[in-house]
Amino acid sequence: MSVLLRHGVVQCITPPKFELILSSIDTFVKTGKLNKGFETDLRDIQEFYGANIGVTLYEYIRDSTLNTNDTILTSYKKFEKFRGVLDLMSEIFSHDFSKSFVNSIEANSTLKDLVSSGMDAYKRGQSGESTEQDELILSTLALVSKHQTLEFIPFEIELPTSTFDEPKLCDLKVIVENLADDFSQFVGDWKNQMITHLFESFGRMRISELFDIIVDFPESKPALIDLKECLSKVNLDDHLVNTYKASLRKRLLHAGAQTPDIIIQFISTVRSFSIIDQTGRYLKAIMKDITDYLMTREDTIKCLSKMMTEEGGELWEELEDPTVIRTEEEEDEEKPALDSSKPDLIKIFVDMHRGNKDLFINEYKDTLTEKLLKGGFDIEVETRTVELLKIRFGEKALYYCEIMLKDISDSKFINNNINSQLSNEDQLEVKIISRNFWPSSAQETEDVTQHSKLHPSVRDMMDAFQQQYQKLKAPRRLLWQPCLGQIDIIVTIGHSEVPITTNPIDASLLLYFAEDETFTVPKLCELLNISQDVCDKKISHWVKMGLLKMVDQGLYSIQDEYNPDQNETEAVEDSDSNKKGGRQALMRQYDDIVHGMLSTMDSMDASRIHQMLSMVISDPLPTYDYDVQELRVYLQELIEEGVLEIESNMYRLK
Amino acid sequence: MAKAKIVKARLVANWTWNGVNEVCGICHVHLDGCPPEATAKFQTPGDDCPVVWGECKHAFHLTCITKWLGTQSDSQSCPMCRRRWEYSG
């Protein structure tokens, strides 16, 4: 009754029929049943009081049923219950009470509450199945959609991120569709728009995660297939391209990323994009950003070549794949690229270098040289790689590599032949190479030349071999390359036998020391025919290694007792002081060389320093086998120590 | 007393034709290499591309001198010194 009084409409007149209506409604609220004659009563009241009384009655019903603590779903269930009464009243009082009721449900909780309760329900729904929670989300959806504020749909933020290994979109579609049907009385024609919006919000979410999805490729294929469906339904092309470009800039294309990582992400990008888009338009839009950046890195070609030619490398399977083969002849005909679903990555990378496939082959030649000269006579793997490269790049491009392989297999044959006659217990193994066909790395280096002389015991073996070779292959002879190759020796120092594997010159030096007690540097220079600089370096190296010692000014001999612990302690101290891995710490031994180089050359970029180190460094320092990235880390260390400074990528002494 | 022994020596050597370290006077490719026709046929240096000497001590790729002599209608002369070409034993 207070309700009625509050509105003041019927303060003075309370006819019996009005009381009847109220009690009918109360009964209905309690039991769900409507008294007979309710409709007639309503009509009488309307005739007597006019339409305003309808509003009053409606407010009475609303206030006595809706509770602010109710969930959305409960409110909707109540609405369903009152629907008949409200429709009847709407008809009599010419007022849309059904709509007003729904509006007051919405007024009870703000849109934000709706969304967040929908989200909570969705979260709970993740752990177990609950149709009620699904309904709740969708009633939220229904409401939101009615307000045309679809961007609030919780899916956008609510799907668990960073799990891309199973499809999600399909389930969501079913939920949205079912619930759009269930709630069609509120949603009406909005069903299609809801589905479209699901595609849009889900698509945007996946696009925002695209970088990580591609990192996870190929495990993330299901997520990509979901994204593909979204992209086919709503236009997110520009959004995708711009978002991915931005994340590339932020996360990949900067100095902190290692070149192989950039290439791997690029490869995954190409493969992922071929799933979401067969026309290649996304790839085309983003590719230049990556390729332009990669072209600024000096080690790109090296990394690519390595990935392509190493079994199990990222591009190895591309090389192995017979379906994407373009032979030289086809290429010349300028055929339009076959519209295959599989992108031809190698072609992309060759095109990136303006179609200059020789760059790749030359890089591979260096790798091959190292493998062939360091390895044994078993070249099965290398032969296969060269075969695959031939299929890909044409026989002509691989001509030199073919000859290199043949040199090694010929050497095997010649070695077998000669060693069988020399009965030297296979102590000597010679790789006979065709100069002019091997890269310069297989030729003499600067400070140790062809004219260096090895120890007589090695020379004896060489001479015997030479003699046999000249018989076998007349009129040809061998030009020895004392700077190349390796000798395994065992040096007995005191009570220890120390196995050493080193280059021929160092081995010769140790062999001399092992038979005579002391040497001066000039004497050794004469014996080995090397410069004093080189000799000094070699001796200080072996002193450090604990094999040699200085007995007097300028006079050296072999150690009395081999004490490797001393070296290990040194090594440990080294790595501790650097707080880096042992390998990286070992780069410190190039301090002097780098210092020397930069004092003569003023300033150099990392690739030039890398080149110089690869060329210049020879014994006694171990072979320089670091990559540019490792060199950069090392140079950074020197910058931090205040030794160097860097300006527009050029390093110089401070 | 210190001593040392060699376990295994793995050395590298180039091969070369005895006594010549120069380009072929006909094709201007190093004698240790292959003349252009051989390169086109993917032949390998050495056994596939032998070198021959004349009595005049000039050396050429076998294929090069053969081709040269084939173009000489009357006298068979060395393209370098014009002396009569005789293969040196």
XYZ file of C-alpha atoms in Angstrom:
743
model
C 0.000 0.000 0.000
C 2.838 2.333 0.727
C 3.709 2.181 -2.930
C 0.372 3.531 -3.859
C 0.567 6.266 -1.273
C 3.990 7.265 -2.331
C 2.835 8.025 -5.817
C -0.146 9.900 -4.491
C -2.343 9.018 -7.395
C -5.010 7.118 -5.483
C -4.628 8.688 -2.094
C -8.286 9.583 -1.545
C -10.014 6.884 -3.531
C -9.476 3.221 -2.758
C -12.226 1.293 -4.417
C -12.526 -2.454 -3.643
C -11.441 -3.486 -7.138
C -7.991 -1.961 -6.732
C -7.369 -3.992 -3.588
C -8.421 -7.058 -5.526
C -5.882 -6.387 -8.245
C -3.085 -5.988 -5.755
C -3.952 -9.191 -3.991
C -4.159 -10.965 -7.359
C -0.686 -9.810 -8.098
C 0.605 -10.847 -4.694
C -0.868 -14.287 -5.213
C 0.712 -14.446 -8.581
C 4.103 -13.507 -7.178
C 3.794 -16.228 -4.530
C 2.093 -19.025 -6.450
C 2.506 -18.156 -10.085
C -1.249 -18.342 -10.651
C -3.482 -15.502 -11.739
C -6.978 -14.978 -10.351
C -9.866 -15.306 -12.709
C -11.280 -11.991 -13.681
C -7.934 -10.231 -13.475
C -8.205 -8.938 -16.973
C -11.734 -7.600 -16.420
C -10.587 -5.922 -13.219
C -7.732 -4.256 -15.036
C -10.027 -2.960 -17.752
C -12.429 -1.537 -15.202
C -9.610 0.228 -13.399
C -8.277 1.626 -16.632
C -11.717 2.971 -17.477
C -12.035 4.538 -14.083
C -8.555 5.957 -13.435
C -7.038 6.283 -16.877
C -3.707 4.907 -18.141
C -1.606 6.372 -15.341
C -2.747 3.742 -12.910
C -1.118 1.147 -15.148
C 2.284 2.677 -14.496
C 1.628 2.600 -10.776
C 0.641 -1.032 -10.888
C 3.624 -1.877 -13.011
C 5.982 -0.209 -10.543
C 4.350 -2.137 -7.745
C 4.957 -5.420 -9.517
C 8.490 -4.473 -10.399
C 9.489 -3.303 -6.952
C 7.982 -6.284 -5.238
C 9.715 -8.796 -7.500
C 13.048 -7.404 -8.577
C 15.770 -7.581 -6.028
C 19.036 -5.722 -6.463
C 20.910 -8.798 -5.270
C 19.516 -10.945 -8.035
C 21.800 -12.146 -10.766
C 20.972 -11.179 -14.270
C 19.795 -14.669 -14.957
C 17.417 -14.727 -12.015
C 16.021 -11.380 -13.087
C 15.432 -12.738 -16.525
C 13.716 -15.788 -15.146
C 11.388 -13.521 -13.177
C 10.712 -11.518 -16.243
C 9.724 -14.692 -18.061
C 7.306 -15.443 -15.239
C 5.694 -12.035 -15.415
C 5.752 -11.830 -19.101
C 2.082 -12.801 -19.516
C 0.901 -10.270 -16.938
C 3.084 -7.549 -18.365
C 1.918 -8.231 -21.902
C -1.662 -8.095 -20.754
C -1.070 -4.822 -18.969
C 0.769 -3.448 -21.973
C -2.247 -4.183 -24.097
C -4.719 -2.587 -21.709
C -2.732 0.454 -20.706
C -1.131 1.018 -24.140
C 2.343 0.929 -22.650
C 5.240 -1.444 -23.305
C 5.660 -2.847 -19.825
C 7.724 -5.833 -21.014
C 10.343 -3.505 -22.356
C 10.287 -1.342 -19.244
C 10.809 -4.421 -17.123
C 13.861 -5.496 -19.087
C 15.157 -1.970 -18.876
C 14.876 -2.007 -15.131
C 16.792 -5.276 -14.999
C 19.553 -3.529 -16.864
C 19.267 -0.529 -14.613
C 19.788 -2.797 -11.625
C 23.303 -3.549 -12.682
C 25.542 -1.447 -14.785
C 26.867 -2.666 -18.060
C 30.272 -3.057 -16.519
C 28.872 -5.355 -13.833
C 27.188 -7.388 -16.500
C 30.367 -7.807 -18.412
C 32.401 -8.659 -15.365
C 29.869 -11.167 -14.062
C 29.845 -12.672 -17.522
C 33.610 -12.879 -17.421
C 33.641 -14.476 -14.000
C 31.152 -17.018 -15.151
C 33.252 -17.693 -18.185
C 36.337 -18.234 -16.072
C 34.510 -20.692 -13.886
C 33.177 -22.315 -16.991
C 36.732 -23.010 -18.071
C 37.276 -25.459 -15.246
C 34.055 -27.377 -15.530
C 30.938 -27.567 -17.620
C 28.120 -25.363 -16.515
C 25.284 -24.465 -18.782
C 23.984 -21.947 -16.305
C 27.205 -20.010 -16.556
C 27.057 -20.151 -20.277
C 23.565 -18.762 -20.112
C 24.752 -15.993 -17.923
C 27.401 -14.977 -20.372
C 24.959 -15.024 -23.170
C 22.313 -13.098 -21.335
C 25.046 -10.557 -20.855
C 25.756 -10.753 -24.497
C 22.112 -10.301 -25.268
C 21.916 -7.189 -23.184
C 25.092 -5.768 -24.499
C 24.008 -6.423 -28.019
C 20.723 -4.669 -27.401
C 22.694 -1.631 -26.456
C 24.847 -1.973 -29.524
C 27.922 -1.747 -27.368
C 29.284 -5.022 -28.573
C 32.859 -4.148 -27.870
C 32.204 -5.021 -24.264
C 31.792 -8.655 -25.092
C 33.960 -10.482 -22.633
C 35.567 -12.933 -25.059
C 38.032 -10.364 -26.095
C 39.813 -10.441 -22.791
C 38.555 -13.604 -21.322
C 39.949 -16.386 -23.447
C 43.032 -17.825 -21.875
C 45.949 -16.421 -23.805
C 49.123 -18.173 -24.843
C 47.513 -21.525 -25.414
C 47.300 -21.868 -29.135
C 47.430 -25.592 -29.597
C 43.707 -26.272 -29.841
C 40.818 -24.693 -31.703
C 38.621 -22.402 -29.623
C 36.481 -20.561 -32.104
C 34.210 -23.493 -32.893
C 33.031 -23.947 -29.300
C 32.464 -20.262 -28.897
C 30.386 -20.132 -32.016
C 28.138 -22.913 -30.732
C 27.686 -21.162 -27.415
C 26.860 -17.845 -29.016
C 24.489 -19.423 -31.492
C 22.636 -21.529 -28.943
C 22.242 -18.734 -26.539
C 21.283 -16.271 -29.183
C 18.484 -18.724 -29.988
C 17.503 -19.138 -26.343
C 17.396 -15.437 -25.824
C 15.951 -14.579 -29.172
C 13.094 -12.694 -27.508
C 15.606 -10.090 -26.358
C 18.126 -10.449 -29.074
C 15.926 -10.745 -32.119
C 17.813 -10.095 -35.316
C 21.002 -9.505 -33.436
C 22.096 -13.111 -33.781
C 24.124 -12.523 -36.939
C 25.646 -9.425 -35.552
C 26.597 -11.253 -32.389
C 28.330 -13.951 -34.389
C 30.048 -11.345 -36.512
C 31.118 -9.588 -33.423
C 32.447 -12.788 -31.977
C 34.604 -13.109 -35.099
C 35.783 -9.575 -34.764
C 36.651 -9.644 -31.068
C 38.172 -13.089 -31.270
C 40.087 -12.125 -34.385
C 41.433 -8.988 -32.743
C 42.483 -10.944 -29.705
C 44.392 -13.478 -31.804
C 45.965 -10.690 -33.838
C 47.210 -9.076 -30.654
C 48.807 -12.421 -29.806
C 50.024 -13.126 -33.306
C 53.725 -12.735 -32.564
C 53.558 -15.387 -29.850
C 51.358 -17.596 -31.966
C 54.019 -17.504 -34.654
C 56.751 -18.162 -32.105
C 54.850 -21.331 -31.188
C 54.428 -22.426 -34.794
C 53.718 -25.192 -35.811
C 52.104 -26.152 -32.471
C 49.912 -23.065 -32.808
C 48.296 -24.168 -36.074
C 44.800 -24.481 -34.482
C 44.945 -20.854 -33.379
C 45.936 -19.828 -36.897
C 43.056 -21.765 -38.411
C 40.664 -19.997 -36.002
C 42.158 -16.691 -37.022
C 41.774 -17.564 -40.667
C 38.024 -18.072 -40.169
C 37.697 -14.726 -38.415
C 39.605 -13.006 -41.203
C 37.272 -14.527 -43.792
C 34.248 -13.083 -42.008
C 35.380 -9.641 -40.936
C 37.879 -7.292 -42.484
C 40.838 -7.073 -40.141
C 43.524 -6.995 -42.817
C 44.986 -3.592 -42.034
C 44.725 -4.221 -38.338
C 46.636 -7.475 -38.697
C 49.380 -5.984 -40.811
C 49.843 -2.926 -38.608
C 49.734 -4.863 -35.364
C 52.205 -7.465 -36.527
C 54.531 -4.832 -37.939
C 54.480 -3.050 -34.607
C 55.266 -6.196 -32.652
C 58.085 -7.027 -35.048
C 59.630 -3.647 -34.423
C 59.178 -3.942 -30.707
C 60.198 -7.531 -30.199
C 62.430 -8.614 -33.029
C 63.972 -6.066 -35.308
C 66.431 -4.478 -32.924
C 70.033 -4.898 -31.876
C 69.174 -7.222 -29.003
C 67.869 -9.996 -31.223
C 70.247 -12.541 -32.655
C 70.217 -12.971 -36.390
C 69.236 -16.662 -36.334
C 66.235 -15.819 -34.144
C 65.118 -13.161 -36.608
C 65.426 -15.596 -39.472
C 63.569 -18.320 -37.599
C 60.700 -15.973 -36.766
C 60.636 -14.887 -40.386
C 60.450 -18.490 -41.544
C 57.632 -19.198 -39.090
C 55.898 -16.023 -40.226
C 55.993 -17.112 -43.843
C 54.677 -20.550 -42.942
C 52.008 -19.205 -40.594
C 50.812 -16.597 -43.049
C 50.458 -19.243 -45.706
C 47.874 -20.865 -43.426
C 45.792 -17.773 -42.771
C 46.049 -16.342 -46.255
C 46.791 -18.104 -49.504
C 47.043 -14.971 -51.578
C 50.206 -13.862 -49.819
C 49.016 -10.289 -49.333
C 49.832 -10.152 -45.615
C 53.272 -11.566 -46.216
C 53.852 -9.065 -48.960
C 52.858 -6.252 -46.631
C 55.205 -7.164 -43.798
C 58.046 -8.879 -45.603
C 59.991 -5.794 -46.552
C 60.317 -4.739 -42.926
C 62.070 -7.971 -42.046
C 64.136 -8.424 -45.173
C 65.337 -4.814 -45.118
C 66.407 -5.282 -41.542
C 68.094 -8.603 -42.198
C 70.049 -7.048 -45.032
C 71.645 -4.665 -42.533
C 73.101 -7.607 -40.625
C 76.428 -8.866 -41.848
C 75.933 -12.423 -40.667
C 72.558 -12.958 -42.346
C 73.900 -14.775 -45.354
C 76.099 -16.934 -43.174
C 73.180 -17.904 -40.939
C 70.935 -18.609 -43.903
C 73.516 -20.730 -45.596
C 74.093 -22.663 -42.398
C 70.397 -23.234 -41.819
C 70.012 -24.428 -45.363
C 72.953 -26.780 -45.581
C 73.120 -28.300 -42.131
C 71.077 -31.413 -41.685
C 68.269 -30.517 -39.312
C 68.780 -26.798 -39.920
C 65.723 -24.599 -40.208
C 65.855 -24.497 -43.987
C 67.176 -28.009 -44.553
C 63.699 -29.425 -45.101
C 63.095 -26.773 -47.725
C 66.174 -27.921 -49.525
C 65.059 -31.520 -49.208
C 61.511 -30.864 -50.335
C 61.117 -31.981 -53.934
C 57.808 -30.156 -54.463
C 59.229 -26.664 -54.405
C 62.157 -27.300 -56.637
C 62.887 -24.692 -59.267
C 65.728 -25.684 -61.444
C 67.906 -23.238 -63.224
C 66.173 -23.825 -66.544
C 62.719 -23.095 -65.179
C 63.992 -19.990 -63.522
C 65.352 -18.685 -66.779
C 61.982 -18.965 -68.415
C 60.581 -16.525 -65.879
C 57.598 -18.695 -65.206
C 55.022 -17.138 -62.953
C 55.410 -18.629 -59.503
C 53.250 -21.677 -59.057
C 50.432 -20.918 -56.724
C 51.287 -23.691 -54.358
C 50.135 -23.565 -50.786
C 53.691 -24.142 -49.662
C 55.767 -21.003 -49.786
C 59.206 -21.357 -51.279
C 61.370 -19.990 -48.506
C 64.674 -20.462 -50.224
C 63.415 -18.463 -53.174
C 62.317 -15.729 -50.801
C 65.762 -15.556 -49.269
C 67.536 -15.644 -52.608
C 65.230 -12.906 -53.925
C 66.012 -10.929 -50.815
C 69.625 -10.909 -51.988
C 68.515 -9.707 -55.412
C 68.523 -13.243 -56.750
C 72.227 -13.648 -56.141
C 72.410 -17.333 -55.350
C 76.195 -17.300 -55.618
C 76.284 -15.506 -52.274
C 74.768 -18.602 -50.714
C 77.008 -20.968 -52.581
C 80.147 -19.021 -51.689
C 79.172 -19.024 -48.066
C 78.548 -22.733 -48.280
C 81.908 -23.227 -49.943
C 83.592 -21.851 -46.839
C 81.585 -24.152 -44.607
C 82.305 -27.074 -46.877
C 86.019 -26.265 -46.882
C 86.133 -26.340 -43.130
C 84.210 -29.588 -42.944
C 86.250 -31.309 -45.603
C 89.626 -30.220 -44.291
C 88.855 -30.912 -40.658
C 86.853 -34.083 -41.129
C 87.944 -37.488 -42.285
C 87.446 -39.019 -45.711
C 83.794 -39.819 -45.074
C 81.910 -37.216 -47.061
C 78.534 -38.883 -47.458
C 76.635 -36.080 -45.737
C 78.400 -33.348 -47.701
C 77.859 -35.187 -50.974
C 74.155 -35.379 -50.293
C 73.984 -31.703 -49.399
C 75.769 -30.740 -52.600
C 73.386 -32.947 -54.580
C 70.403 -31.184 -53.036
C 71.935 -27.786 -53.673
C 72.498 -28.796 -57.281
C 68.832 -29.636 -57.710
C 67.948 -26.279 -56.253
C 70.553 -23.947 -57.708
C 71.666 -25.773 -60.819
C 74.707 -27.893 -61.539
C 76.789 -24.975 -62.732
C 76.617 -23.127 -59.440
C 77.889 -26.152 -57.560
C 80.706 -27.004 -59.974
C 83.458 -25.927 -57.588
C 81.870 -27.755 -54.668
C 81.740 -30.881 -56.816
C 85.466 -30.604 -57.460
C 86.158 -30.115 -53.773
C 84.239 -33.292 -52.986
C 86.042 -35.150 -55.736
C 89.409 -33.988 -54.369
C 88.571 -35.579 -51.043
C 87.334 -38.841 -52.498
C 90.373 -38.964 -54.793
C 92.573 -38.274 -51.764
C 91.039 -41.217 -49.979
C 91.935 -43.471 -52.846
C 95.469 -42.077 -53.165
C 96.060 -42.332 -49.412
C 94.963 -45.950 -49.356
C 97.191 -46.699 -52.278
C 100.278 -44.936 -50.935
C 99.922 -45.996 -47.323
C 99.646 -49.618 -48.347
C 103.121 -49.313 -49.843
C 104.670 -47.262 -47.089
C 103.581 -49.437 -44.167
C 103.645 -46.382 -41.943
C 100.660 -47.599 -39.929
C 98.460 -44.930 -41.465
C 100.278 -42.319 -39.451
C 99.903 -39.847 -42.258
C 96.764 -38.764 -43.982
C 97.013 -36.184 -46.739
C 94.202 -34.246 -48.330
C 95.277 -33.342 -51.822
C 93.327 -30.399 -53.124
C 93.027 -28.686 -56.481
C 94.074 -25.099 -55.860
C 92.044 -22.582 -57.905
C 88.914 -24.474 -56.938
C 88.986 -24.062 -53.188
C 88.241 -20.772 -51.456
C 91.157 -18.732 -50.192
C 90.564 -20.051 -46.671
C 92.099 -23.307 -47.916
C 95.284 -21.515 -48.894
C 98.200 -20.247 -46.922
C 97.619 -17.627 -44.282
C 99.663 -14.512 -43.824
C 102.125 -15.337 -41.126
C 102.604 -19.010 -41.679
C 103.463 -19.564 -45.277
C 104.154 -22.425 -47.543
C 107.777 -21.968 -46.710
C 107.457 -22.846 -43.056
C 109.360 -25.998 -42.249
C 107.961 -28.761 -40.187
C 109.878 -31.027 -37.827
C 112.144 -33.565 -39.613
C 110.130 -36.519 -38.344
C 107.041 -35.069 -40.031
C 109.031 -34.080 -43.078
C 110.304 -37.629 -43.487
C 106.769 -38.886 -43.717
C 105.881 -36.117 -46.134
C 108.854 -36.873 -48.359
C 108.014 -40.551 -48.524
C 104.455 -39.678 -49.421
C 105.590 -37.168 -52.027
C 107.782 -39.765 -53.659
C 104.965 -42.249 -53.961
C 102.601 -39.577 -55.203
C 104.958 -38.564 -57.979
C 105.169 -42.160 -59.084
C 101.420 -42.598 -58.978
C 100.367 -39.315 -60.538
C 103.287 -38.274 -62.740
C 103.959 -35.671 -63.951
C 102.448 -34.103 -60.877
C 103.757 -33.293 -57.431
C 102.516 -31.956 -54.134
C 102.862 -28.451 -52.724
C 102.511 -28.823 -48.984
C 100.356 -26.431 -46.988
C 101.995 -26.490 -43.563
C 99.496 -23.979 -42.188
C 96.609 -26.375 -42.700
C 95.855 -29.704 -41.142
C 96.361 -31.112 -37.688
C 98.813 -33.352 -35.948
C 98.072 -35.487 -32.904
C 101.104 -35.941 -30.718
C 101.763 -37.310 -27.268
C 104.321 -35.382 -25.263
C 105.821 -37.065 -22.236
C 106.549 -34.511 -19.545
C 107.969 -35.901 -16.332
C 105.541 -38.598 -15.327
C 102.639 -37.534 -17.520
C 101.787 -38.289 -21.098
C 100.036 -35.268 -22.551
C 98.023 -35.777 -25.737
C 97.972 -32.670 -27.910
C 96.151 -31.993 -31.146
C 97.392 -28.900 -32.878
C 98.413 -27.458 -36.212
C 101.544 -28.806 -37.926
C 103.765 -25.852 -36.993
C 102.973 -25.966 -33.292
C 103.329 -29.710 -33.297
C 106.759 -29.306 -34.888
C 107.729 -26.750 -32.273
C 106.776 -29.129 -29.479
C 108.580 -31.999 -31.198
C 111.772 -29.908 -31.220
C 111.417 -29.083 -27.547
C 110.800 -32.712 -26.733
C 114.126 -33.823 -28.133
C 116.329 -30.927 -27.118
C 116.232 -29.252 -23.755
C 116.404 -25.570 -24.581
C 115.795 -23.223 -27.473
C 115.992 -19.531 -28.099
C 113.393 -17.794 -30.215
C 115.785 -16.967 -33.075
C 116.880 -20.586 -33.236
C 113.294 -21.774 -33.471
C 112.485 -19.154 -36.083
C 115.279 -20.517 -38.164
C 114.276 -24.137 -37.674
C 110.616 -23.556 -38.475
C 111.212 -20.687 -40.882
C 108.644 -18.465 -39.252
C 108.764 -14.834 -38.154
C 109.802 -13.858 -34.647
C 106.350 -12.421 -33.882
C 104.658 -15.663 -34.698
C 107.210 -17.629 -32.762
C 106.831 -15.428 -29.664
C 103.086 -15.937 -29.724
C 103.409 -19.671 -30.067
C 105.850 -19.976 -27.208
C 103.837 -17.817 -24.843
C 100.790 -19.919 -25.664
C 102.509 -23.159 -24.712
C 103.988 -21.548 -21.618
C 100.444 -20.624 -20.600
C 99.319 -24.169 -21.311
C 101.938 -25.443 -18.871
C 104.054 -27.302 -21.418
C 106.949 -24.893 -21.753
C 108.830 -22.692 -19.333
C 111.375 -19.937 -19.567
C 114.658 -21.105 -18.086
C 116.595 -17.930 -18.751
C 116.061 -14.625 -20.551
C 114.951 -15.662 -24.058
C 115.709 -19.315 -23.392
C 112.922 -21.863 -23.157
C 112.617 -25.523 -22.358
C 109.913 -28.058 -21.807
C 108.375 -28.235 -18.323
C 109.775 -30.734 -15.841
C 106.393 -31.802 -14.681
C 103.002 -31.300 -16.323
C 100.631 -29.564 -13.981
C 97.269 -29.055 -15.657
C 95.633 -27.913 -12.399
C 97.451 -24.664 -12.694
C 95.770 -24.012 -16.016
C 92.365 -25.032 -14.838
C 92.592 -22.630 -11.937
C 93.488 -19.920 -14.364
C 90.576 -20.815 -16.576
C 88.150 -20.813 -13.662
C 89.362 -17.434 -12.532
C 88.929 -16.203 -16.040
C 85.349 -17.259 -16.360
C 84.520 -16.041 -12.865
C 85.854 -12.604 -13.489
C 83.856 -12.422 -16.684
C 80.710 -13.890 -15.238
C 80.123 -15.472 -18.610
C 80.292 -18.912 -20.133
C 83.744 -20.323 -20.608
C 83.537 -20.009 -24.357
C 82.693 -16.339 -24.228
C 85.329 -15.792 -21.558
C 87.951 -17.276 -23.828
C 87.406 -14.391 -26.204
C 89.387 -12.279 -23.772
C 92.516 -13.757 -25.266
C 91.869 -11.594 -28.314
C 92.101 -8.400 -26.223
C 95.557 -7.552 -27.490
C 94.770 -8.315 -31.108
C 91.581 -6.252 -31.094
C 93.437 -3.422 -29.403
C 96.184 -3.620 -31.968
C 93.774 -3.748 -34.875
C 91.819 -0.719 -33.728
C 94.923 1.307 -33.033
C 96.036 0.860 -36.650
C 92.647 0.958 -38.348
C 91.079 3.700 -36.173
C 87.521 2.377 -36.353
C 85.880 -0.749 -37.688
C 82.464 -2.332 -37.658
C 81.793 -5.725 -36.132
C 81.873 -7.628 -39.394
C 85.234 -6.173 -40.368
C 86.697 -7.038 -36.963
C 85.215 -10.487 -37.356
C 86.836 -10.886 -40.761
C 90.184 -9.675 -39.520
C 90.119 -11.986 -36.535
C 89.237 -14.933 -38.745
C 92.117 -14.099 -41.027
C 94.782 -12.857 -38.701
C 94.434 -15.109 -35.743
C 96.733 -18.013 -35.884
C 98.674 -19.892 -33.369
C 99.423 -19.819 -30.578
C 95.853 -18.707 -30.127
C 93.267 -21.354 -30.898
C 91.366 -21.017 -34.145
C 88.896 -18.170 -34.090
C 85.557 -19.926 -34.494
C 83.189 -17.395 -32.997
C 80.254 -15.865 -34.801
C 79.596 -12.166 -35.176
C 76.995 -12.177 -32.441
C 79.469 -13.582 -29.944
C 81.972 -11.027 -31.102
C 79.433 -8.264 -30.457
C 78.881 -9.496 -26.904
C 82.620 -9.486 -26.369
C 83.023 -5.996 -27.846
C 80.148 -4.796 -25.670
C 82.101 -6.089 -22.682
C 85.080 -4.034 -23.776
C 82.848 -0.980 -24.132
C 81.544 -1.459 -20.625
C 85.107 -1.664 -19.386
C 85.835 1.640 -21.074
C 88.350 0.180 -23.495
C 86.261 0.781 -26.606
C 83.493 3.065 -27.683
C 80.923 2.676 -30.396
C 79.496 5.258 -32.721
C 77.064 4.449 -35.528
C 78.090 0.796 -35.430
C 81.798 1.560 -35.676
C 84.004 0.455 -32.819
C 87.057 2.464 -31.839
C 89.496 2.778 -28.973
C 88.453 5.182 -26.284
C 113.600 -36.808 -20.064
C 110.912 -35.396 -22.221
C 110.003 -37.092 -25.442
C 107.219 -36.904 -27.944
C 105.715 -39.119 -30.588
C 103.461 -38.482 -33.522
C 100.178 -40.356 -33.336
C 98.653 -39.128 -36.523
C 99.377 -36.329 -38.943
C 96.583 -35.018 -41.115
C 98.149 -32.705 -43.650
C 96.965 -30.739 -46.627
C 98.707 -30.270 -49.941
C 97.928 -28.803 -53.335
C 98.833 -30.803 -56.359
C 100.519 -29.144 -59.303
C 101.949 -30.081 -62.684
C 105.700 -30.545 -62.485
C 107.765 -27.555 -63.300
C 105.047 -25.168 -64.424
C 103.266 -22.595 -62.371
C 101.571 -20.526 -65.037
C 98.493 -20.141 -67.188
C 97.937 -22.054 -70.392
C 99.082 -19.847 -73.270
C 95.994 -20.744 -75.268
C 93.042 -20.502 -72.868
C 94.739 -18.335 -70.210
C 93.444 -20.550 -67.416
C 96.030 -21.856 -64.934
C 97.465 -25.167 -66.037
C 96.301 -26.656 -62.737
C 92.768 -25.655 -63.672
C 90.413 -26.615 -66.486
C 90.135 -24.933 -69.870
C 86.751 -23.280 -70.551
C 85.392 -26.154 -72.663
C 86.093 -28.577 -69.843
C 84.424 -26.256 -67.331
C 81.335 -26.136 -69.500
C 81.244 -29.930 -69.433
C 81.786 -29.957 -65.648
C 85.045 -31.821 -66.061
C 87.395 -31.945 -63.140
C 90.968 -30.697 -63.079
C 93.871 -33.132 -63.075
C 93.082 -36.462 -64.685
C 90.270 -34.989 -66.784
C 92.332 -32.040 -67.998
C 95.858 -33.274 -68.624
C 98.719 -30.967 -69.538
C 101.236 -31.717 -72.260
C 104.677 -30.342 -73.027
C 106.242 -29.670 -76.363
C 109.895 -30.134 -77.240
C 110.102 -26.354 -76.915
C 109.249 -26.791 -73.187
C 105.950 -24.916 -73.513
C 103.039 -26.517 -71.709
C 99.353 -26.412 -72.601
C 96.154 -28.158 -71.688
C 95.902 -31.181 -73.954
C 92.492 -30.097 -75.248
C 93.765 -26.591 -75.980
C 96.830 -27.632 -77.989
C 94.873 -30.281 -79.843
C 92.341 -27.708 -80.882
C 95.101 -25.289 -81.860
C 96.917 -27.824 -83.969
C 93.620 -28.699 -85.639
C 93.310 -25.113 -86.897
C 96.840 -25.135 -88.304
C 96.516 -26.304 -91.900
C 100.133 -26.656 -92.949
C 102.802 -26.438 -90.258
C 102.201 -27.726 -86.744
C 103.826 -25.005 -84.650
C 103.844 -24.027 -80.987
C 101.508 -21.044 -80.487
C 104.052 -19.420 -78.170
C 107.369 -19.702 -80.001
C 106.254 -20.764 -83.475
C 108.754 -23.578 -83.436
C 107.625 -26.867 -84.882
C 105.398 -28.597 -82.348
C 106.593 -31.976 -81.129
C 105.140 -33.625 -78.059
C 107.840 -34.041 -75.460
C 108.209 -37.550 -74.125
